[in-house]
Amino acid sequence: MTPGIIPHWSEAIRRWATSADQVEAVWAFGSRVKGRYRPDSDLDLALIVAGEDDQERMGNAICMAPRWEAELQALLPVKLHLHCMEPDDVIVTPAVREHGTLLYSSLKLSIRSAQAAARVS
């Protein structure tokens, strides 16, 4: 259990991700995962988006991210920041590797294998 993420939030995120066709994995990261959060802290979520190649993944992320963020925000009582992971990202991907908590994976990946997938996808 992650102290800054209430269990029913995790369950709501998993249910949402199950219905989001192009979402392969969802991680929580940031202050709520590290235990350095305040009551008004946001919830940072990182997604791996499906696609045949980098361009398709990026296109899917650009097209769908606003909708996904709105859907998730409607489910959660905390300010949400949604990030789509890219292997060459210098902020989100390293943070997920360092302290991310895997909340959902359509591929039934372990956190280590999912992080490896994020590095090569």
XYZ file of C-alpha atoms in Angstrom:
121
model
C 0.000 0.000 0.000
C 1.199 3.494 -0.836
C 0.529 5.945 2.019
C -0.447 8.910 -0.185
C -2.858 6.934 -2.351
C -6.117 5.843 -0.780
C -6.953 2.223 -1.776
C -10.251 3.114 -3.441
C -8.366 5.599 -5.647
C -6.136 2.757 -6.871
C -9.177 0.590 -7.537
C -10.926 3.403 -9.454
C -7.794 3.898 -11.571
C -7.564 0.149 -12.302
C -11.238 -0.008 -13.320
C -10.796 3.013 -15.571
C -7.606 1.628 -17.164
C -9.307 -1.690 -17.900
C -11.801 0.166 -20.097
C -9.230 2.456 -21.764
C -8.255 0.431 -24.846
C -4.933 2.112 -25.571
C -3.602 2.223 -22.008
C -1.105 -0.552 -21.335
C 0.107 0.477 -17.874
C -0.473 3.105 -15.187
C 1.983 4.137 -12.480
C 1.626 6.551 -9.617
C 4.741 8.581 -8.831
C 5.726 11.829 -7.168
C 5.191 13.139 -3.660
C 2.229 10.898 -2.840
C 4.268 7.783 -3.615
C 7.413 9.048 -1.893
C 5.458 9.879 1.276
C 6.298 13.587 1.029
C 2.808 14.807 0.252
C 0.492 17.360 1.849
C -3.303 17.115 1.948
C -3.483 19.427 -1.092
C -0.810 17.555 -3.104
C -1.698 16.393 -6.586
C -1.578 12.800 -7.804
C 0.908 12.172 -10.602
C 0.044 9.287 -12.931
C 2.218 8.018 -15.774
C 0.790 5.939 -18.605
C 2.298 3.646 -21.192
C 0.179 4.134 -24.304
C -0.295 1.377 -26.896
C 0.834 1.716 -30.478
C 2.714 -0.106 -33.221
C 5.636 2.324 -33.076
C 6.768 5.521 -31.337
C 4.799 7.757 -33.708
C 1.551 5.847 -33.224
C 2.025 5.805 -29.438
C 2.673 9.548 -29.441
C -0.350 10.185 -31.671
C -2.565 8.088 -29.413
C -1.255 9.940 -26.364
C -1.789 13.380 -27.902
C -5.318 12.531 -29.054
C -6.483 10.684 -25.952
C -4.683 12.317 -22.999
C -7.164 15.201 -22.519
C -10.104 12.771 -22.501
C -8.316 10.327 -20.188
C -7.381 13.094 -17.765
C -10.985 14.349 -17.670
C -12.330 10.823 -17.103
C -9.870 10.132 -14.294
C -10.360 13.533 -12.693
C -14.099 12.826 -12.499
C -13.311 9.659 -10.496
C -10.795 11.108 -8.042
C -11.209 13.742 -5.313
C -7.629 14.961 -5.735
C -5.996 17.141 -8.407
C -4.574 14.869 -11.084
C -1.591 15.283 -13.394
C -1.458 12.752 -16.209
C 1.814 12.061 -18.027
C 2.397 9.734 -20.974
C 5.714 7.921 -20.586
C 8.300 8.078 -23.325
C 11.626 6.241 -23.110
C 13.622 9.403 -23.875
C 11.748 11.592 -21.369
C 14.181 12.989 -18.809
C 11.666 13.710 -16.028
C 8.703 11.303 -15.874
C 10.341 8.028 -16.945
C 13.297 8.380 -14.529
C 10.910 9.243 -11.673
C 8.795 6.163 -12.417
C 11.920 4.008 -12.538
C 13.118 5.435 -9.234
C 9.972 5.280 -7.116
C 6.895 4.539 -9.252
C 4.124 2.246 -8.035
C 2.499 0.114 -10.722
C -1.292 0.426 -10.408
C -2.369 -1.330 -13.611
C -0.906 -3.324 -16.478
C -2.858 -4.913 -19.314
C 0.145 -7.132 -19.941
C 0.330 -8.508 -16.385
C 3.873 -7.185 -16.139
C 5.900 -7.021 -13.000
C 7.049 -3.504 -12.197
C 10.607 -4.380 -13.270
C 9.558 -5.842 -16.635
C 7.081 -3.000 -17.225
C 9.823 -0.458 -16.553
C 12.078 -2.325 -18.973
C 9.267 -2.189 -21.550
C 9.017 1.569 -20.988
C 12.719 1.890 -21.786
C 12.469 0.086 -25.123
C 8.990 0.949 -26.356
